[in-house]
Amino acid sequence: MDISLFDYDLPEERIAQEPAEPRDASKLLLLDRARGTWEDARFSDLPRWLRAGDCLVVNESRVIPARLIGALEGDRRPVELLMLRPLEGGRWEVLVRPGKRCSVGARVTLAGGAARATVLERRALGARAVEIEAPWPVDELMERHGLPPLPPYIERHDAPKPEDWERYQTVYAAAPGAVAAPTAGLHFTPELFGSLRAQGVAIATLTLHVGPGTFLPIRVDDVEAHRMHAETYTLPQETADAIVGARARGGQVVAVGAQGELCTRGYSVMLGYWNNEEATRGAIDAAGWMHTGDLATMDDEGYINIVGRIKDMIIRGGENVYPREIEEFLYGHPKVQDVQVIGVPDIKFGEEVMAWVRLREGQTATEEEIREYCRGKIAHYKVPRYVKFVDGFPMTVTGNFHEIATFFDSLGRMRRIVNVTDIVLSEPKDVNGKVVLSAKFLATTFMFVEPSKAAPAKPGAKPAGGRT
């Protein structure tokens, strides 16, 4: 995915310099994907979309005063250390600014000369390992002389106000270790939690220490080549039990700041793949939940709306291509109303990208126009080789995109099937004996050649060729 896809204009005057008061007075944008509408709400309205039996999971990581301002020994030029995490032997992993001044062996005085940091080694992703000499433990040094790591777009970043120490924490922060706030939770108040508990919503906690990956710049053109800093987490057994219990009751599990995969369980869900334990473990977890690979939303009446896919992948000549990425890019075309991307067989690359495009009312476009819109903006192997304009998409009875129907329609359009052989397969079946098919599985049952190399079939002739 090209990094330029994330560019957008944000005027400085639109960046709030003060938080809303009270916390839950902040705005909440509600997007109804099913109706294609959105509305402005308040965060205090959150109980409207949760109900008894649901489980709200929050991150209780606490932001540490990780910014230590010092000076380089010798010339007194300013240096900032961002304390990331402790290492073995009393060392700490830190980010330094400016990095050019902090080569191995450099010393930085801290706390007005009462402490000193010595750079011991360079580490991955621009970090340094340092040794801290101070009259206090490092945690106390930070509490005494550290600053909260406010985002740099906050003008008082280098001179925070006293109230910033409290407001840049969630009200449930407990476990120190984060170097940035889990911002999705900043809007909760004790009163809002009281309202949720009163209506029967369970509150469960885990700890994930937000690391520098949340704010460090991406220095590559292709997002997939970007390396993220690792983050540590703790999932208590009681939280796991609360999540499993909510699912067993049919309740929603709402992770603050995260999205999840649609899972289903019940008498209509298969027990597993026949004689294929590995495939079964990949699709059905220990609690019996089948992971569908779909992204979905659930409304306050329990109705589910499929909004995307997380498991689909096209492998074109060894390159992994994610249909959702291309779809999101094509949504930016002014003539495109909707789009679905699938992989179709190709004799050279194994698979090729095909886009089904529904244009906006009154608009016309050509296949080459769609491809030209993509060239130079996304990787060349992601540009759709085939484009089909449609008025709608084949859908399953559950409202999901029907990939298999689209697949066969696409093959017919490409006219690349020369002779379909007699198909005698050891067909994968579920526990009820029903044949389980997928678009990619079906693709293996045909032979494809270039149209120019195909000999015309005689009228009434039986398909030739061996068995696949």
CSV table of C-alpha atoms in Angstrom, one decimal:
chain,number,residue,atom,x,y,z
A,1,MET,CA,0.0,0.0,0.0
A,2,ASP,CA,1.5,3.3,-1.1
A,3,ILE,CA,2.1,5.7,1.8
A,4,SER,CA,0.6,8.6,-0.2
A,5,LEU,CA,-2.8,7.1,0.2
A,6,PHE,CA,-2.8,8.3,3.8
A,7,ASP,CA,-2.1,11.9,2.9
A,8,TYR,CA,-4.9,14.4,3.9
A,9,ASP,CA,-5.2,18.1,4.7
A,10,LEU,CA,-5.6,19.0,8.3
A,11,PRO,CA,-5.6,22.7,8.9
A,12,GLU,CA,-3.8,23.6,12.2
A,13,GLU,CA,-6.7,25.6,13.4
A,14,ARG,CA,-8.8,22.4,13.4
A,15,ILE,CA,-6.5,20.7,15.9
A,16,ALA,CA,-8.0,21.1,19.4
A,17,GLN,CA,-5.5,22.4,21.9
A,18,GLU,CA,-7.7,21.7,24.9
A,19,PRO,CA,-9.7,18.6,25.7
A,20,ALA,CA,-13.4,18.6,26.1
A,21,GLU,CA,-14.8,19.1,29.6
A,22,PRO,CA,-16.2,16.8,30.9
A,23,ARG,CA,-14.4,14.0,29.1
A,24,ASP,CA,-17.5,12.3,27.7
A,25,ALA,CA,-18.7,15.6,26.2
A,26,SER,CA,-16.4,14.9,23.2
A,27,LYS,CA,-18.0,14.2,19.8
A,28,LEU,CA,-18.7,10.7,18.6
A,29,LEU,CA,-19.2,10.0,14.9
A,30,LEU,CA,-21.7,7.2,14.3
A,31,LEU,CA,-21.3,5.5,10.9
A,32,ASP,CA,-24.2,3.3,9.8
A,33,ARG,CA,-22.7,1.2,7.0
A,34,ALA,CA,-25.9,-0.6,6.3
A,35,ARG,CA,-27.7,2.7,5.4
A,36,GLY,CA,-24.7,4.6,4.2
A,37,THR,CA,-25.3,7.4,6.7
A,38,TRP,CA,-23.6,9.0,9.6
A,39,GLU,CA,-24.6,11.3,12.5
A,40,ASP,CA,-22.9,13.3,15.1
A,41,ALA,CA,-23.4,12.1,18.7
A,42,ARG,CA,-21.7,12.6,22.1
A,43,PHE,CA,-19.4,10.0,23.7
A,44,SER,CA,-21.8,10.1,26.7
A,45,ASP,CA,-24.4,8.5,24.3
A,46,LEU,CA,-22.4,5.3,24.2
A,47,PRO,CA,-24.8,3.3,26.3
A,48,ARG,CA,-27.4,3.6,23.5
A,49,TRP,CA,-25.4,1.0,21.5
A,50,LEU,CA,-24.6,-1.4,24.3
A,51,ARG,CA,-26.9,-3.7,26.1
A,52,ALA,CA,-27.0,-6.1,29.1
A,53,GLY,CA,-24.8,-9.1,28.5
A,54,ASP,CA,-22.2,-7.2,26.5
A,55,CYS,CA,-18.6,-7.0,27.5
A,56,LEU,CA,-16.5,-3.8,27.2
A,57,VAL,CA,-12.8,-4.5,27.1
A,58,VAL,CA,-10.5,-1.6,28.1
A,59,ASN,CA,-6.7,-1.1,28.2
A,60,GLU,CA,-5.5,-0.1,31.7
A,61,SER,CA,-2.0,0.8,30.6
A,62,ARG,CA,-0.7,4.0,32.3
A,63,VAL,CA,1.4,6.6,30.5
A,64,ILE,CA,4.7,7.2,32.1
A,65,PRO,CA,6.4,10.7,32.2
A,66,ALA,CA,8.9,9.3,29.6
A,67,ARG,CA,10.4,12.5,28.3
A,68,LEU,CA,13.7,13.5,30.0
A,69,ILE,CA,15.2,16.8,28.8
A,70,GLY,CA,19.0,17.0,29.2
A,71,ALA,CA,22.2,18.3,27.5
A,72,LEU,CA,25.1,16.8,25.8
A,73,GLU,CA,28.1,16.7,28.0
A,74,GLY,CA,30.9,19.0,26.7
A,75,ASP,CA,28.9,21.5,24.6
A,76,ARG,CA,25.6,21.7,26.5
A,77,ARG,CA,23.5,21.3,23.4
A,78,PRO,CA,19.9,20.1,24.3
A,79,VAL,CA,19.0,16.4,24.0
A,80,GLU,CA,15.8,14.7,24.7
A,81,LEU,CA,15.4,11.1,25.8
A,82,LEU,CA,12.2,9.2,25.4
A,83,MET,CA,12.3,6.3,27.9
A,84,LEU,CA,10.8,3.2,26.2
A,85,ARG,CA,11.4,0.2,28.4
A,86,PRO,CA,13.9,-1.3,30.8
A,87,LEU,CA,16.5,-3.8,29.5
A,88,GLU,CA,18.6,-6.4,31.2
A,89,GLY,CA,21.4,-5.2,33.5
A,90,GLY,CA,19.8,-2.0,34.5
A,91,ARG,CA,19.9,-0.5,31.0
A,92,TRP,CA,17.1,1.3,29.2
A,93,GLU,CA,15.9,1.4,25.6
A,94,VAL,CA,15.3,5.0,24.6
A,95,LEU,CA,14.7,7.2,21.6
A,96,VAL,CA,16.9,10.2,21.3
A,97,ARG,CA,16.5,13.6,19.7
A,98,PRO,CA,18.5,14.7,17.8
A,99,GLY,CA,19.9,11.3,17.0
A,100,LYS,CA,23.1,12.6,15.4
A,101,ARG,CA,24.4,13.9,18.7
A,102,CYS,CA,24.0,10.6,20.5
A,103,SER,CA,26.5,8.2,19.0
A,104,VAL,CA,27.9,5.3,21.1
A,105,GLY,CA,29.8,6.8,24.0
A,106,ALA,CA,27.9,10.1,24.2
A,107,ARG,CA,26.9,11.3,27.6
A,108,VAL,CA,23.8,13.3,28.5
A,109,THR,CA,23.3,15.1,31.8
A,110,LEU,CA,19.8,15.0,33.2
A,111,ALA,CA,17.9,16.5,36.2
A,112,GLY,CA,20.0,19.6,36.3
A,113,GLY,CA,23.2,17.6,36.5
A,114,ALA,CA,22.1,15.2,39.2
A,115,ALA,CA,21.8,12.3,36.7
A,116,ARG,CA,23.6,11.1,33.6
A,117,ALA,CA,22.8,8.8,30.6
A,118,THR,CA,25.6,7.1,28.6
A,119,VAL,CA,24.8,5.7,25.2
A,120,LEU,CA,26.0,2.0,25.0
A,121,GLU,CA,24.8,0.8,21.7
A,122,ARG,CA,22.5,1.6,18.7
A,123,ARG,CA,19.5,-0.6,18.4
A,124,ALA,CA,16.9,-1.4,15.7
A,125,LEU,CA,14.6,1.3,14.4
A,126,GLY,CA,16.8,4.2,15.6
A,127,ALA,CA,16.6,3.3,19.3
A,128,ARG,CA,19.6,3.4,21.7
A,129,ALA,CA,20.5,1.4,24.8
A,130,VAL,CA,21.7,3.7,27.6
A,131,GLU,CA,22.9,3.3,31.2
A,132,ILE,CA,21.4,5.7,33.7
A,133,GLU,CA,23.3,7.0,36.7
A,134,ALA,CA,21.1,8.8,39.2
A,135,PRO,CA,20.6,9.1,43.0
A,136,TRP,CA,17.1,7.5,42.5
A,137,PRO,CA,15.7,4.5,40.6
A,138,VAL,CA,14.8,5.3,37.0
A,139,ASP,CA,11.1,5.3,37.7
A,140,GLU,CA,11.6,7.9,40.4
A,141,LEU,CA,13.8,9.9,38.1
A,142,MET,CA,11.0,10.1,35.6
A,143,GLU,CA,8.4,11.0,38.2
A,144,ARG,CA,10.7,13.8,39.5
A,145,HIS,CA,12.0,15.2,36.2
A,146,GLY,CA,10.1,13.6,33.3
A,147,LEU,CA,7.4,15.2,31.2
A,148,PRO,CA,4.2,13.6,29.9
A,149,PRO,CA,4.7,12.6,26.2
A,150,LEU,CA,2.1,14.9,24.8
A,151,PRO,CA,1.7,14.7,21.0
A,152,PRO,CA,4.0,17.3,19.2
A,153,TYR,CA,0.9,18.9,17.6
A,154,ILE,CA,-0.1,20.2,21.0
A,155,GLU,CA,1.6,23.6,21.2
A,156,ARG,CA,2.5,23.2,24.9
A,157,HIS,CA,4.3,20.0,24.2
A,158,ASP,CA,7.5,21.2,25.8
A,159,ALA,CA,5.8,23.0,28.7
A,160,PRO,CA,2.7,21.0,29.7
A,161,LYS,CA,0.2,22.4,32.2
A,162,PRO,CA,-0.4,20.7,35.5
A,163,GLU,CA,-3.8,19.4,34.4
A,164,ASP,CA,-2.2,17.7,31.4
A,165,TRP,CA,-0.7,15.1,33.7
A,166,GLU,CA,-4.2,13.9,34.5
A,167,ARG,CA,-6.0,14.4,31.2
A,168,TYR,CA,-3.4,12.5,29.2
A,169,GLN,CA,-4.4,9.4,31.2
A,170,THR,CA,-7.6,7.3,31.1
A,171,VAL,CA,-9.6,7.3,34.3
A,172,TYR,CA,-8.9,3.6,34.6
A,173,ALA,CA,-5.1,3.7,34.0
A,174,ALA,CA,-3.3,1.4,36.5
A,175,ALA,CA,-0.2,-0.4,35.0
A,176,PRO,CA,2.7,2.0,34.2
A,177,GLY,CA,4.5,1.4,30.9
A,178,ALA,CA,2.9,3.3,27.9
A,179,VAL,CA,4.8,6.1,26.1
A,180,ALA,CA,1.6,7.3,24.5
A,181,ALA,CA,-2.0,7.3,25.7
A,182,PRO,CA,-4.5,4.7,24.4
A,183,THR,CA,-6.5,7.6,23.1
A,184,ALA,CA,-9.8,5.8,22.4
A,185,GLY,CA,-10.3,5.5,26.1
A,186,LEU,CA,-9.6,9.1,27.1
A,187,HIS,CA,-13.3,10.0,26.8
A,188,PHE,CA,-14.6,7.6,29.5
A,189,THR,CA,-15.7,9.0,32.9
A,190,PRO,CA,-16.5,7.2,36.1
A,191,GLU,CA,-20.1,8.2,35.7
A,192,LEU,CA,-20.3,6.7,32.2
A,193,PHE,CA,-18.8,3.5,33.5
A,194,GLY,CA,-21.5,3.5,36.2
A,195,SER,CA,-24.2,3.9,33.6
A,196,LEU,CA,-22.8,1.0,31.6
A,197,ARG,CA,-22.6,-1.3,34.6
A,198,ALA,CA,-26.1,-0.4,35.7
A,199,GLN,CA,-27.5,-1.6,32.4
A,200,GLY,CA,-25.6,-4.9,32.7
A,201,VAL,CA,-22.5,-4.3,30.6
A,202,ALA,CA,-19.5,-6.1,32.0
A,203,ILE,CA,-16.2,-4.1,32.1
A,204,ALA,CA,-13.0,-6.2,31.6
A,205,THR,CA,-9.4,-5.0,31.5
A,206,LEU,CA,-6.2,-6.0,29.9
A,207,THR,CA,-2.8,-4.2,29.6
A,208,LEU,CA,-1.1,-3.3,26.3
A,209,HIS,CA,1.6,-0.8,26.7
A,210,VAL,CA,1.4,1.6,23.8
A,211,GLY,CA,4.8,2.0,22.2
A,212,PRO,CA,6.5,4.4,19.8
A,213,GLY,CA,5.1,2.7,16.8
A,214,THR,CA,1.9,4.7,17.3
A,215,PHE,CA,3.6,8.0,16.5
A,216,LEU,CA,6.9,7.4,14.7
A,217,PRO,CA,6.9,8.4,11.1
A,218,ILE,CA,6.8,5.9,8.3
A,219,ARG,CA,10.0,6.2,6.3
A,220,VAL,CA,9.2,3.9,3.4
A,221,ASP,CA,7.0,4.3,0.3
A,222,ASP,CA,5.3,1.0,0.7
A,223,VAL,CA,3.5,0.6,4.0
A,224,GLU,CA,3.9,-3.2,3.9
A,225,ALA,CA,7.7,-2.7,4.2
A,226,HIS,CA,7.3,-0.6,7.4
A,227,ARG,CA,8.6,-2.3,10.6
A,228,MET,CA,6.6,-1.6,13.8
A,229,HIS,CA,8.0,-1.5,17.3
A,230,ALA,CA,6.9,-4.5,19.4
A,231,GLU,CA,4.4,-3.9,22.2
A,232,THR,CA,3.9,-6.0,25.3
A,233,TYR,CA,0.5,-7.0,26.7
A,234,THR,CA,-1.0,-8.9,29.5
A,235,LEU,CA,-4.4,-10.7,29.2
A,236,PRO,CA,-5.7,-11.8,32.7
A,237,GLN,CA,-7.6,-15.1,32.9
A,238,GLU,CA,-10.6,-13.3,34.3
A,239,THR,CA,-10.8,-11.1,31.2
A,240,ALA,CA,-10.5,-14.1,28.9
A,241,ASP,CA,-13.4,-15.7,31.0
A,242,ALA,CA,-15.5,-12.6,30.7
A,243,ILE,CA,-15.0,-12.5,26.9
A,244,VAL,CA,-15.9,-16.2,26.5
A,245,GLY,CA,-18.9,-15.7,28.8
A,246,ALA,CA,-20.2,-12.8,26.8
A,247,ARG,CA,-19.9,-14.7,23.6
A,248,ALA,CA,-21.7,-17.7,25.1
A,249,ARG,CA,-24.6,-15.4,26.1
A,250,GLY,CA,-24.8,-14.0,22.6
A,251,GLY,CA,-23.5,-10.6,23.8
A,252,GLN,CA,-21.2,-8.2,22.0
A,253,VAL,CA,-17.5,-8.0,22.9
A,254,VAL,CA,-16.5,-4.4,22.4
A,255,ALA,CA,-12.8,-3.7,22.5
A,256,VAL,CA,-12.2,0.0,23.0
A,257,GLY,CA,-10.1,1.3,20.1
A,258,ALA,CA,-10.1,-2.0,18.1
A,259,GLN,CA,-12.2,-3.9,15.6
A,260,GLY,CA,-12.8,-7.6,15.4
A,261,GLU,CA,-13.7,-10.6,13.3
A,262,LEU,CA,-17.2,-12.0,12.9
A,263,CYS,CA,-17.3,-15.4,14.6
A,264,THR,CA,-20.2,-17.8,14.7
A,265,ARG,CA,-21.2,-20.9,16.7
A,266,GLY,CA,-24.3,-23.1,16.8
A,267,TYR,CA,-26.0,-26.1,15.4
A,268,SER,CA,-25.6,-24.9,11.8
A,269,VAL,CA,-21.8,-24.5,12.0
A,270,MET,CA,-19.7,-27.5,10.9
A,271,LEU,CA,-17.8,-29.5,13.4
A,272,GLY,CA,-14.7,-29.5,11.3
A,273,TYR,CA,-13.1,-30.4,8.0
A,274,TRP,CA,-13.2,-34.1,7.1
A,275,ASN,CA,-9.8,-35.8,8.0
A,276,ASN,CA,-8.1,-32.4,8.1
A,277,GLU,CA,-7.3,-31.4,11.7
A,278,GLU,CA,-5.0,-28.6,10.7
A,279,ALA,CA,-7.6,-26.9,8.6
A,280,THR,CA,-10.1,-27.3,11.3
A,281,ARG,CA,-7.9,-25.7,13.9
A,282,GLY,CA,-7.3,-22.8,11.5
A,283,ALA,CA,-11.0,-22.1,11.2
A,284,ILE,CA,-12.6,-23.2,14.5
A,285,ASP,CA,-11.2,-22.3,17.9
A,286,ALA,CA,-11.2,-24.4,21.1
A,287,ALA,CA,-14.5,-22.9,22.2
A,288,GLY,CA,-16.2,-23.9,19.0
A,289,TRP,CA,-16.3,-20.5,17.3
A,290,MET,CA,-15.8,-20.5,13.6
A,291,HIS,CA,-13.8,-17.5,12.4
A,292,THR,CA,-15.4,-16.3,9.2
A,293,GLY,CA,-12.7,-13.9,8.0
A,294,ASP,CA,-15.4,-11.2,7.7
A,295,LEU,CA,-15.3,-7.7,9.3
A,296,ALA,CA,-18.8,-6.9,10.7
A,297,THR,CA,-20.8,-4.5,12.8
A,298,MET,CA,-23.7,-5.3,15.1
A,299,ASP,CA,-26.5,-2.8,15.7
A,300,ASP,CA,-28.3,-2.3,19.0
A,301,GLU,CA,-30.9,-4.9,18.0
A,302,GLY,CA,-28.3,-7.6,17.3
A,303,TYR,CA,-28.4,-7.4,13.5
A,304,ILE,CA,-25.0,-8.0,11.8
A,305,ASN,CA,-23.8,-6.1,8.8
A,306,ILE,CA,-20.8,-7.4,6.8
A,307,VAL,CA,-18.5,-4.5,6.2
A,308,GLY,CA,-15.3,-6.1,4.8
A,309,ARG,CA,-12.9,-9.1,4.6
A,310,ILE,CA,-9.7,-9.8,6.4
A,311,LYS,CA,-8.7,-13.2,5.1
A,312,ASP,CA,-8.9,-12.8,1.3
A,313,MET,CA,-5.5,-12.6,-0.4
A,314,ILE,CA,-4.5,-12.8,-4.1
A,315,ILE,CA,-1.1,-14.3,-4.7
A,316,ARG,CA,0.2,-12.9,-8.0
A,317,GLY,CA,3.6,-14.1,-9.1
A,318,GLY,CA,4.7,-14.5,-5.5
A,319,GLU,CA,3.3,-11.1,-4.4
A,320,ASN,CA,0.6,-10.9,-1.8
A,321,VAL,CA,-2.2,-8.7,-2.9
A,322,TYR,CA,-5.1,-7.8,-0.5
A,323,PRO,CA,-8.3,-7.0,-2.3
A,324,ARG,CA,-9.5,-4.7,0.5
A,325,GLU,CA,-6.5,-2.4,-0.2
A,326,ILE,CA,-7.3,-2.0,-3.9
A,327,GLU,CA,-11.0,-1.6,-3.2
A,328,GLU,CA,-10.3,1.3,-0.7
A,329,PHE,CA,-8.1,2.9,-3.3
A,330,LEU,CA,-10.7,2.7,-6.1
A,331,TYR,CA,-13.3,4.2,-3.8
A,332,GLY,CA,-11.4,7.4,-4.3
A,333,HIS,CA,-12.2,7.5,-8.0
A,334,PRO,CA,-14.9,10.2,-8.5
A,335,LYS,CA,-16.9,7.9,-10.8
A,336,VAL,CA,-16.8,4.7,-8.6
A,337,GLN,CA,-19.8,4.0,-6.4
A,338,ASP,CA,-18.8,0.5,-5.3
A,339,VAL,CA,-16.1,-2.1,-6.1
A,340,GLN,CA,-15.2,-5.7,-5.4
A,341,VAL,CA,-11.8,-7.2,-6.2
A,342,ILE,CA,-11.2,-10.9,-6.7
A,343,GLY,CA,-8.4,-13.1,-8.0
A,344,VAL,CA,-8.8,-15.0,-11.2
A,345,PRO,CA,-6.4,-17.7,-12.6
A,346,ASP,CA,-3.6,-16.7,-14.8
A,347,ILE,CA,-1.2,-19.1,-16.7
A,348,LYS,CA,1.8,-16.9,-16.1
A,349,PHE,CA,1.4,-15.4,-12.6
A,350,GLY,CA,-0.9,-17.9,-11.0
A,351,GLU,CA,-3.5,-15.3,-10.2
A,352,GLU,CA,-4.4,-11.9,-11.6
A,353,VAL,CA,-6.4,-9.0,-10.1
A,354,MET,CA,-9.9,-8.4,-11.4
A,355,ALA,CA,-12.2,-5.5,-10.3
A,356,TRP,CA,-15.9,-5.5,-10.5
A,357,VAL,CA,-16.9,-1.8,-10.5
A,358,ARG,CA,-20.3,-0.2,-10.0
A,359,LEU,CA,-20.3,3.4,-11.3
A,360,ARG,CA,-22.1,6.3,-9.9
A,361,GLU,CA,-25.5,7.1,-11.5
A,362,GLY,CA,-25.1,8.8,-14.9
A,363,GLN,CA,-21.3,8.1,-15.1
A,364,THR,CA,-19.4,6.1,-17.8
A,365,ALA,CA,-15.9,4.9,-17.8
A,366,THR,CA,-13.6,2.5,-19.6
A,367,GLU,CA,-11.4,-0.3,-18.4
A,368,GLU,CA,-8.3,1.6,-19.4
A,369,GLU,CA,-9.5,4.7,-17.5
A,370,ILE,CA,-9.7,2.6,-14.3
A,371,ARG,CA,-6.3,1.1,-14.8
A,372,GLU,CA,-4.8,4.5,-15.6
A,373,TYR,CA,-6.2,5.9,-12.4
A,374,CYS,CA,-4.2,3.2,-10.5
A,375,ARG,CA,-0.9,3.4,-12.4
A,376,GLY,CA,1.8,5.2,-10.5
A,377,LYS,CA,-0.3,5.4,-7.3
A,378,ILE,CA,-0.3,1.8,-6.2
A,379,ALA,CA,2.2,-1.0,-6.9
A,380,HIS,CA,2.1,-2.2,-10.6
A,381,TYR,CA,1.1,-5.7,-9.6
A,382,LYS,CA,-2.0,-4.4,-7.8
A,383,VAL,CA,-3.3,-2.6,-10.9
A,384,PRO,CA,-6.4,-4.6,-12.0
A,385,ARG,CA,-5.7,-6.5,-15.2
A,386,TYR,CA,-9.4,-7.1,-15.7
A,387,VAL,CA,-12.2,-4.6,-15.0
A,388,LYS,CA,-15.9,-5.4,-15.3
A,389,PHE,CA,-18.6,-2.7,-15.0
A,390,VAL,CA,-21.8,-4.0,-13.3
A,391,ASP,CA,-25.1,-2.7,-11.9
A,392,GLY,CA,-24.8,-4.9,-8.8
A,393,PHE,CA,-22.9,-7.7,-7.2
A,394,PRO,CA,-23.9,-11.4,-6.6
A,395,MET,CA,-24.7,-11.7,-3.0
A,396,THR,CA,-25.3,-14.7,-0.7
A,397,VAL,CA,-28.5,-15.2,1.2
A,398,THR,CA,-26.7,-13.7,4.3
A,399,GLY,CA,-25.9,-10.5,2.4
A,400,ASN,CA,-22.2,-11.3,1.9
A,401,PHE,CA,-20.4,-10.8,-1.4
A,402,HIS,CA,-20.8,-14.1,-3.4
A,403,GLU,CA,-17.2,-14.7,-4.5
A,404,ILE,CA,-17.8,-18.1,-6.2
A,405,ALA,CA,-20.6,-16.7,-8.4
A,406,THR,CA,-18.4,-13.8,-9.3
A,407,PHE,CA,-15.5,-16.1,-10.0
A,408,PHE,CA,-17.4,-18.1,-12.6
A,409,ASP,CA,-19.0,-15.1,-14.2
A,410,SER,CA,-15.5,-13.6,-14.5
A,411,LEU,CA,-14.1,-16.8,-16.1
A,412,GLY,CA,-16.9,-16.7,-18.7
A,413,ARG,CA,-16.2,-13.1,-19.5
A,414,MET,CA,-12.5,-13.8,-19.9
A,415,ARG,CA,-13.3,-16.7,-22.3
A,416,ARG,CA,-10.1,-18.4,-21.2
A,417,ILE,CA,-11.6,-21.9,-20.6
A,418,VAL,CA,-10.9,-24.0,-23.6
A,419,ASN,CA,-11.9,-27.5,-22.6
A,420,VAL,CA,-13.4,-28.4,-19.2
A,421,THR,CA,-12.3,-32.0,-18.5
A,422,ASP,CA,-14.3,-34.7,-16.9
A,423,ILE,CA,-13.9,-33.7,-13.2
A,424,VAL,CA,-13.2,-36.6,-10.9
A,425,LEU,CA,-12.1,-35.2,-7.6
A,426,SER,CA,-11.5,-36.3,-4.1
A,427,GLU,CA,-13.8,-33.5,-3.0
A,428,PRO,CA,-13.5,-31.8,0.4
A,429,LYS,CA,-16.7,-32.4,2.4
A,430,ASP,CA,-18.0,-31.3,5.7
A,431,VAL,CA,-19.2,-33.7,8.4
A,432,ASN,CA,-22.6,-33.9,6.7
A,433,GLY,CA,-21.1,-35.0,3.5
A,434,LYS,CA,-21.7,-31.7,1.7
A,435,VAL,CA,-19.0,-30.7,-0.8
A,436,VAL,CA,-17.1,-27.7,0.4
A,437,LEU,CA,-16.0,-25.4,-2.5
A,438,SER,CA,-14.2,-22.2,-2.7
A,439,ALA,CA,-13.2,-20.0,-5.6
A,440,LYS,CA,-9.6,-20.9,-5.3
A,441,PHE,CA,-10.3,-24.6,-5.0
A,442,LEU,CA,-12.6,-24.5,-8.1
A,443,ALA,CA,-9.8,-22.8,-10.0
A,444,THR,CA,-7.7,-25.9,-9.7
A,445,THR,CA,-10.2,-28.0,-11.7
A,446,PHE,CA,-9.7,-26.2,-15.0
A,447,MET,CA,-6.9,-25.9,-17.5
A,448,PHE,CA,-6.3,-22.4,-19.0
A,449,VAL,CA,-4.5,-21.5,-22.2
A,450,GLU,CA,-4.2,-18.2,-24.1
A,451,PRO,CA,-7.3,-17.8,-26.4
A,452,SER,CA,-5.0,-17.5,-29.5
A,453,LYS,CA,-3.7,-21.0,-28.8
A,454,ALA,CA,-7.1,-22.6,-28.5
A,455,ALA,CA,-8.4,-24.9,-31.2
A,456,PRO,CA,-12.1,-24.4,-31.9
A,457,ALA,CA,-14.3,-27.3,-30.6
A,458,LYS,CA,-16.3,-29.3,-33.1
A,459,PRO,CA,-20.1,-29.1,-32.7
A,460,GLY,CA,-21.3,-31.9,-30.4
A,461,ALA,CA,-17.8,-33.1,-29.6
A,462,LYS,CA,-17.0,-34.4,-26.2
A,463,PRO,CA,-14.6,-32.4,-24.1
A,464,ALA,CA,-11.0,-33.7,-24.6
A,465,GLY,CA,-8.2,-34.0,-22.2
A,466,GLY,CA,-7.2,-36.0,-19.1
A,467,ARG,CA,-8.7,-35.8,-15.7
A,468,THR,CA,-7.7,-33.0,-13.3
